Every structure is written in structure tokens, then in C-alpha cells.
């Protein structure tokens, strides 16, 4: 019997750096479970609970959700997939969140997407999202088969309320001040792997090759 090691990874990068797109490819190729903080928050907002209202007001102002709320949401979801390999996307985004995660799980790798801010500004304003699944399209480089509709379900795509130019600027600012220090946290632990570029399709082969080296023993889906 071959023992399969559990593999735990985080993907980081500024808003709109392609975390959602790259995560989709990673889970398809390597069969990890995917947990996206943004998707979890948007699901709570759609449920129109009191918590959802609080979350929406933070997000629409380009601010981060408070650490205690965020860490509680994510760690409780992670507990439900204790026996699985996973990829976390969008969490941690502050040093305090990284410490909360570190207290419970040790990570095998942290993939950092290093994309220039200027590229991101352009990208986010041409982004369309399928809210129920989190699938994202870009009218410039990754358009849906039928404009305005999701490839898998045929359901309508929307532009996120927080993808306006002003809010994008605030989100990038929050990234600089609150999230960049997390990179240092992981660099000092020796798990940070940075991939630089302006196009997801060019960055992806490097990430794929890296992960093939990194997790040969994990159950990889047949290519
Ligand atoms: P992308 O779509 O490329 O992932 P993004 O990372 O900015 O861009 P989401 O991850 O969807 O977008 O997050 C949207 C918003 O949700 C953030 O701008 C922030 O307000 C909030 N948010 C998401 N994750 C966290 C977190 N870990 N801590 C605090 N707030 C968060
Ligand atoms: Mg996201």
C-alpha cells in the first residue's frame, strides 16, 4: 500500500493576479480541494445574513474583512477537509491570519503570483465572474464561449461591484500594506515560491512543472 501524503498549499498574489484562474488549473491537474476566501465571502453575502451585510460593506469599500471574522470562517471550513490535500486561495491576507493558520496547519508550499499593478488595473475592469462557482473570464484574453454567459452552466456572468477602477486602487493599496508582509512571513519559513509575469498562460507552465516536482507522491489526475 502506498501512503499518500497530504499536501497543503496557499496561493497568493495581488487582487486580479490570476489566483482564481491558476487555482482552477491546479485543482484540475492535481486533484486538490480548493477553498477561496472570496467565494466563501460572496456565498455569505448572497445568503443575505447579518454577517453577509457586514462583509459586503467591507468588500465594496475595498477594505479587508476583519481578521477574526475571516479566520473563523476559513478555519471552520478547513476542519471539514482535514483528511484532504488542499489549496487555499485568498487566505491568509494579513500576518495575523497567517499566524492563525500556522497555529493549526503547516504548509508544503506558498505559490506567489507576482504581476505588475499596472497590468492588474486593466485586467480587473474587463473581468466577468460566474458568481455561484467563482469561475472568471476576461473579455481580452479568456472570453466565455457565449459573451456574458458561463461555459459550464450557461448562467449569466456579472461584473463584481468591487471591480470598479476606484475600488481596485483601494484593494491594491490594502494588498501593499497588509498582504505584502505575509510574503516575508512565508519567505522566512522557506516555503515561498514566486512566479513573475504579466500573463497567466505564460506563468502557468512554470507552476505546473514546479508542482509536478513538488508532489510526485500525491495522487495526480491522469494527464
Ligand atoms: P481575485 O479575484 O484575483 O482573487 P481579490 O483577491 O481581490 O481578487 P477576492 O479574493 O475575491 O478578490 O476577495 C474579494 C474581497 O474579499 C477582498 O477585496 C477583501 O475585501 C475580501 N477578502 C477576501 N479574502 C480576504 C481575507 N483573507 N481577509 C480579509 N478580507 C478578505
Ligand atoms: Mg479570488
Coordinates of C-alpha atoms and ligand atoms in Angstrom, one line a residue:
X1 CA 0.0 0.0 0.0
X2 CA 1.3 3.5 -0.9
X3 CA 0.7 6.0 1.8
X4 CA -0.4 9.3 0.3
X5 CA 0.9 12.4 1.9
X6 CA -1.5 15.2 2.5
X7 CA -0.4 18.3 0.6
X8 CA -1.3 21.8 1.8
X9 CA -0.7 24.9 -0.3
X10 CA -1.6 28.5 -0.4
X11 CA -1.7 30.7 -3.5
X12 CA -1.1 34.4 -3.1
X13 CA -0.9 37.5 -5.3
X14 CA -2.4 40.9 -5.6
X15 CA -6.1 41.1 -6.5
X16 CA -6.7 40.1 -10.1
X17 CA -3.3 38.5 -10.4
X18 CA -4.9 35.3 -11.6
X19 CA -5.3 33.3 -8.4
X20 CA -8.7 32.1 -9.3
X21 CA -7.7 31.0 -12.8
X22 CA -4.5 29.3 -11.7
X23 CA -6.3 27.6 -8.8
X24 CA -8.8 26.2 -11.2
X25 CA -5.9 24.7 -13.2
X26 CA -4.1 23.3 -10.2
X27 CA -7.2 21.6 -8.8
X28 CA -8.0 20.1 -12.2
X29 CA -4.4 18.9 -12.8
X30 CA -3.5 17.7 -9.3
X31 CA -6.9 16.9 -7.7
X32 CA -6.5 19.1 -4.6
X33 CA -9.5 20.6 -2.9
X34 CA -9.9 24.3 -3.4
X35 CA -11.0 26.9 -0.8
X36 CA -11.3 30.5 -2.0
X37 CA -11.9 33.2 0.6
X38 CA -13.6 35.5 -1.9
X39 CA -16.0 32.7 -2.9
X40 CA -16.9 32.0 0.7
X41 CA -17.5 35.7 1.4
X42 CA -19.6 36.1 -1.7
X43 CA -21.7 33.0 -0.8
X44 CA -22.3 34.5 2.6
X45 CA -23.3 37.8 1.0
X46 CA -25.7 36.1 -1.3
X47 CA -27.4 34.4 1.7
X48 CA -28.2 37.9 2.9
X49 CA -27.5 37.2 6.5
X50 CA -26.3 39.9 9.0
X51 CA -22.8 38.7 8.6
X52 CA -23.3 38.9 4.8
X53 CA -24.2 42.6 5.1
X54 CA -21.2 43.4 7.2
X55 CA -18.9 41.5 4.7
X56 CA -20.4 43.3 1.7
X57 CA -19.8 46.8 3.2
X58 CA -16.1 45.9 3.8
X59 CA -15.6 44.5 0.4
X60 CA -17.4 47.2 -1.6
X61 CA -15.2 49.8 0.1
X62 CA -12.1 47.9 -0.9
X63 CA -11.3 47.0 2.7
X64 CA -10.3 43.7 4.1
X65 CA -12.8 41.8 6.2
X66 CA -11.7 41.8 9.9
X67 CA -9.2 39.1 10.8
X68 CA -11.2 37.4 13.5
X69 CA -14.2 37.0 11.2
X70 CA -12.1 35.8 8.3
X71 CA -10.0 33.4 10.3
X72 CA -13.1 31.8 11.9
X73 CA -14.8 31.3 8.5
X74 CA -11.8 29.7 6.9
X75 CA -10.6 27.6 9.7
X76 CA -14.0 26.1 10.2
X77 CA -14.2 25.2 6.5
X78 CA -10.7 23.7 6.7
X79 CA -11.7 21.5 9.6
X80 CA -14.2 19.8 7.3
X81 CA -11.5 18.7 4.9
X82 CA -8.8 17.6 7.4
X83 CA -8.0 14.4 5.6
X84 CA -7.7 16.0 2.1
X85 CA -5.0 17.8 0.3
X86 CA -6.0 21.4 -0.3
X87 CA -5.2 24.7 -2.0
X88 CA -6.2 27.9 -0.2
X89 CA -6.8 31.0 -2.3
X90 CA -7.2 34.5 -0.9
X91 CA -6.3 33.5 2.7
X92 CA -4.2 34.5 4.6
X93 CA -4.1 38.1 3.6
X94 CA -2.6 39.6 6.8
X95 CA 0.2 38.4 9.1
X96 CA -2.4 37.8 11.8
X97 CA -4.3 35.5 9.5
X98 CA -1.1 33.7 8.6
X99 CA -0.3 33.2 12.3
X100 CA -3.8 31.8 12.9
X101 CA -3.4 29.3 10.0
X102 CA 0.2 28.4 11.1
X103 CA -1.1 27.5 14.6
X104 CA -3.1 24.7 13.1
X105 CA -1.5 23.6 9.8
X106 CA 1.9 23.6 8.3
X107 CA 2.2 24.4 4.6
X108 CA 4.1 22.5 2.0
X109 CA 4.3 25.4 -0.4
X110 CA 3.1 29.0 -0.9
X111 CA 2.8 30.0 -4.6
X112 CA 3.2 33.7 -5.1
X113 CA 1.9 35.3 -8.3
X114 CA 4.0 38.4 -9.0
X115 CA 2.1 40.5 -11.5
X116 CA 2.7 44.3 -12.0
X117 CA 0.0 46.5 -10.6
X118 CA -0.5 48.3 -14.0
X119 CA -1.4 45.0 -15.7
X120 CA -3.9 44.3 -12.9
X121 CA -5.8 47.6 -13.2
X122 CA -6.5 46.9 -16.9
X123 CA -7.4 43.3 -16.2
X124 CA -9.9 43.7 -13.4
X125 CA -12.1 46.2 -15.3
X126 CA -12.5 43.6 -18.1
X127 CA -13.3 40.7 -15.8
X128 CA -16.6 38.8 -15.7
X129 CA -17.5 36.4 -13.0
X130 CA -19.9 33.4 -12.6
X131 CA -20.8 34.1 -9.0
X132 CA -22.1 30.6 -8.0
X133 CA -18.9 28.9 -9.0
X134 CA -16.3 31.7 -8.9
X135 CA -15.3 30.9 -12.4
X136 CA -13.8 34.0 -14.0
X137 CA -13.5 35.2 -17.6
X138 CA -11.7 38.1 -19.2
X139 CA -13.1 39.8 -22.3
X140 CA -9.5 40.4 -23.5
X141 CA -7.7 37.1 -23.1
X142 CA -10.1 34.4 -21.7
X143 CA -13.6 35.2 -23.1
X144 CA -16.5 32.9 -22.5
X145 CA -17.8 30.9 -25.5
X146 CA -21.0 32.9 -25.5
X147 CA -20.5 36.5 -24.4
X148 CA -22.0 37.2 -21.0
X149 CA -22.6 33.5 -20.1
X150 CA -20.8 30.8 -18.2
X151 CA -19.3 28.0 -20.3
X152 CA -20.3 25.2 -17.9
X153 CA -23.8 26.1 -16.8
X154 CA -24.9 28.7 -19.4
X155 CA -25.8 31.0 -16.5
X156 CA -25.2 34.8 -16.7
X157 CA -21.9 36.4 -15.8
X158 CA -21.7 39.6 -13.8
X159 CA -19.1 42.3 -13.2
X160 CA -18.3 42.4 -9.5
X161 CA -19.2 45.5 -7.6
X162 CA -15.7 45.7 -6.3
X163 CA -14.1 45.7 -9.8
X164 CA -14.5 49.4 -10.4
X165 CA -11.3 51.4 -11.0
X166 CA -11.6 53.3 -7.7
X167 CA -12.2 50.2 -5.6
X168 CA -9.4 48.4 -7.4
X169 CA -7.0 51.1 -6.4
X170 CA -8.0 50.7 -2.8
X171 CA -7.7 47.0 -3.0
X172 CA -4.1 47.3 -4.4
X173 CA -3.3 49.7 -1.5
X174 CA -4.6 47.2 1.0
X175 CA -2.5 44.5 -0.6
X176 CA 0.6 46.6 -0.4
X177 CA 0.3 47.5 3.3
X178 CA -1.4 44.4 4.7
X179 CA -0.6 41.4 2.5
X180 CA 2.9 42.0 1.3
X181 CA 4.3 41.4 4.8
X182 CA 2.8 37.9 4.6
X183 CA 5.2 37.1 1.8
X184 CA 8.1 37.9 4.2
X185 CA 6.5 35.6 6.8
X186 CA 6.5 32.7 4.4
X187 CA 9.9 33.5 2.9
X188 CA 11.4 33.3 6.3
X189 CA 9.8 29.8 6.7
X190 CA 11.4 28.7 3.4
X191 CA 8.1 27.8 1.6
X192 CA 7.6 30.8 -0.7
X193 CA 7.8 30.2 -4.4
X194 CA 7.4 33.3 -6.6
X195 CA 6.3 33.2 -10.2
X196 CA 6.5 36.5 -12.1
X197 CA 4.9 37.6 -15.3
X198 CA 2.1 39.6 -17.0
X199 CA 0.1 36.7 -18.5
X200 CA -1.5 33.8 -16.7
X201 CA -1.0 31.5 -19.7
X202 CA 2.8 32.1 -19.6
X203 CA 3.1 31.7 -15.8
X204 CA 1.1 28.6 -15.6
X205 CA 3.6 26.1 -17.2
X206 CA 6.2 27.1 -14.6
X207 CA 3.7 26.5 -11.8
X208 CA 2.6 23.2 -13.3
X209 CA 6.2 22.0 -13.7
X210 CA 7.0 23.1 -10.1
X211 CA 4.1 21.2 -8.7
X212 CA 4.9 18.1 -10.6
X213 CA 8.3 18.1 -9.0
X214 CA 6.9 19.0 -5.6
X215 CA 4.1 16.5 -5.3
X216 CA 5.1 13.4 -7.3
X217 CA 3.7 11.2 -4.5
X218 CA 0.3 12.9 -4.3
X219 CA -2.5 11.4 -6.3
X220 CA -2.2 13.3 -9.6
X221 CA -5.1 13.0 -12.0
X222 CA -4.2 11.3 -15.3
X223 CA -3.0 13.8 -17.8
Ligands
LIG1 P1 -9.1 37.9 -7.1 O1 -10.4 37.8 -7.8 O2 -8.0 37.9 -8.1 O3 -8.9 36.8 -6.1 P2 -9.2 39.5 -4.9 O4 -8.1 38.6 -4.3 O5 -9.1 40.9 -4.6 O6 -9.1 39.3 -6.4 P3 -11.2 38.0 -3.7 O7 -10.2 37.1 -3.2 O8 -12.4 37.5 -4.4 O9 -10.6 39.1 -4.6 O10 -11.7 38.9 -2.4 C1 -12.6 40.0 -2.6 C2 -12.6 40.8 -1.3 O11 -13.0 40.0 -0.2 C3 -11.3 41.4 -1.0 O12 -11.1 42.6 -1.7 C4 -11.5 41.6 0.5 O13 -12.3 42.7 0.8 C5 -12.2 40.4 0.9 N1 -11.3 39.3 1.4 C6 -11.0 38.2 0.7 N2 -10.2 37.4 1.4 C7 -9.9 38.1 2.5 C8 -9.1 37.8 3.6 N3 -8.3 36.7 3.7 N4 -9.1 38.7 4.6 C9 -9.8 39.8 4.6 N5 -10.6 40.1 3.5 C10 -10.7 39.3 2.5
LIG2 MG1 -10.2 35.4 -5.6

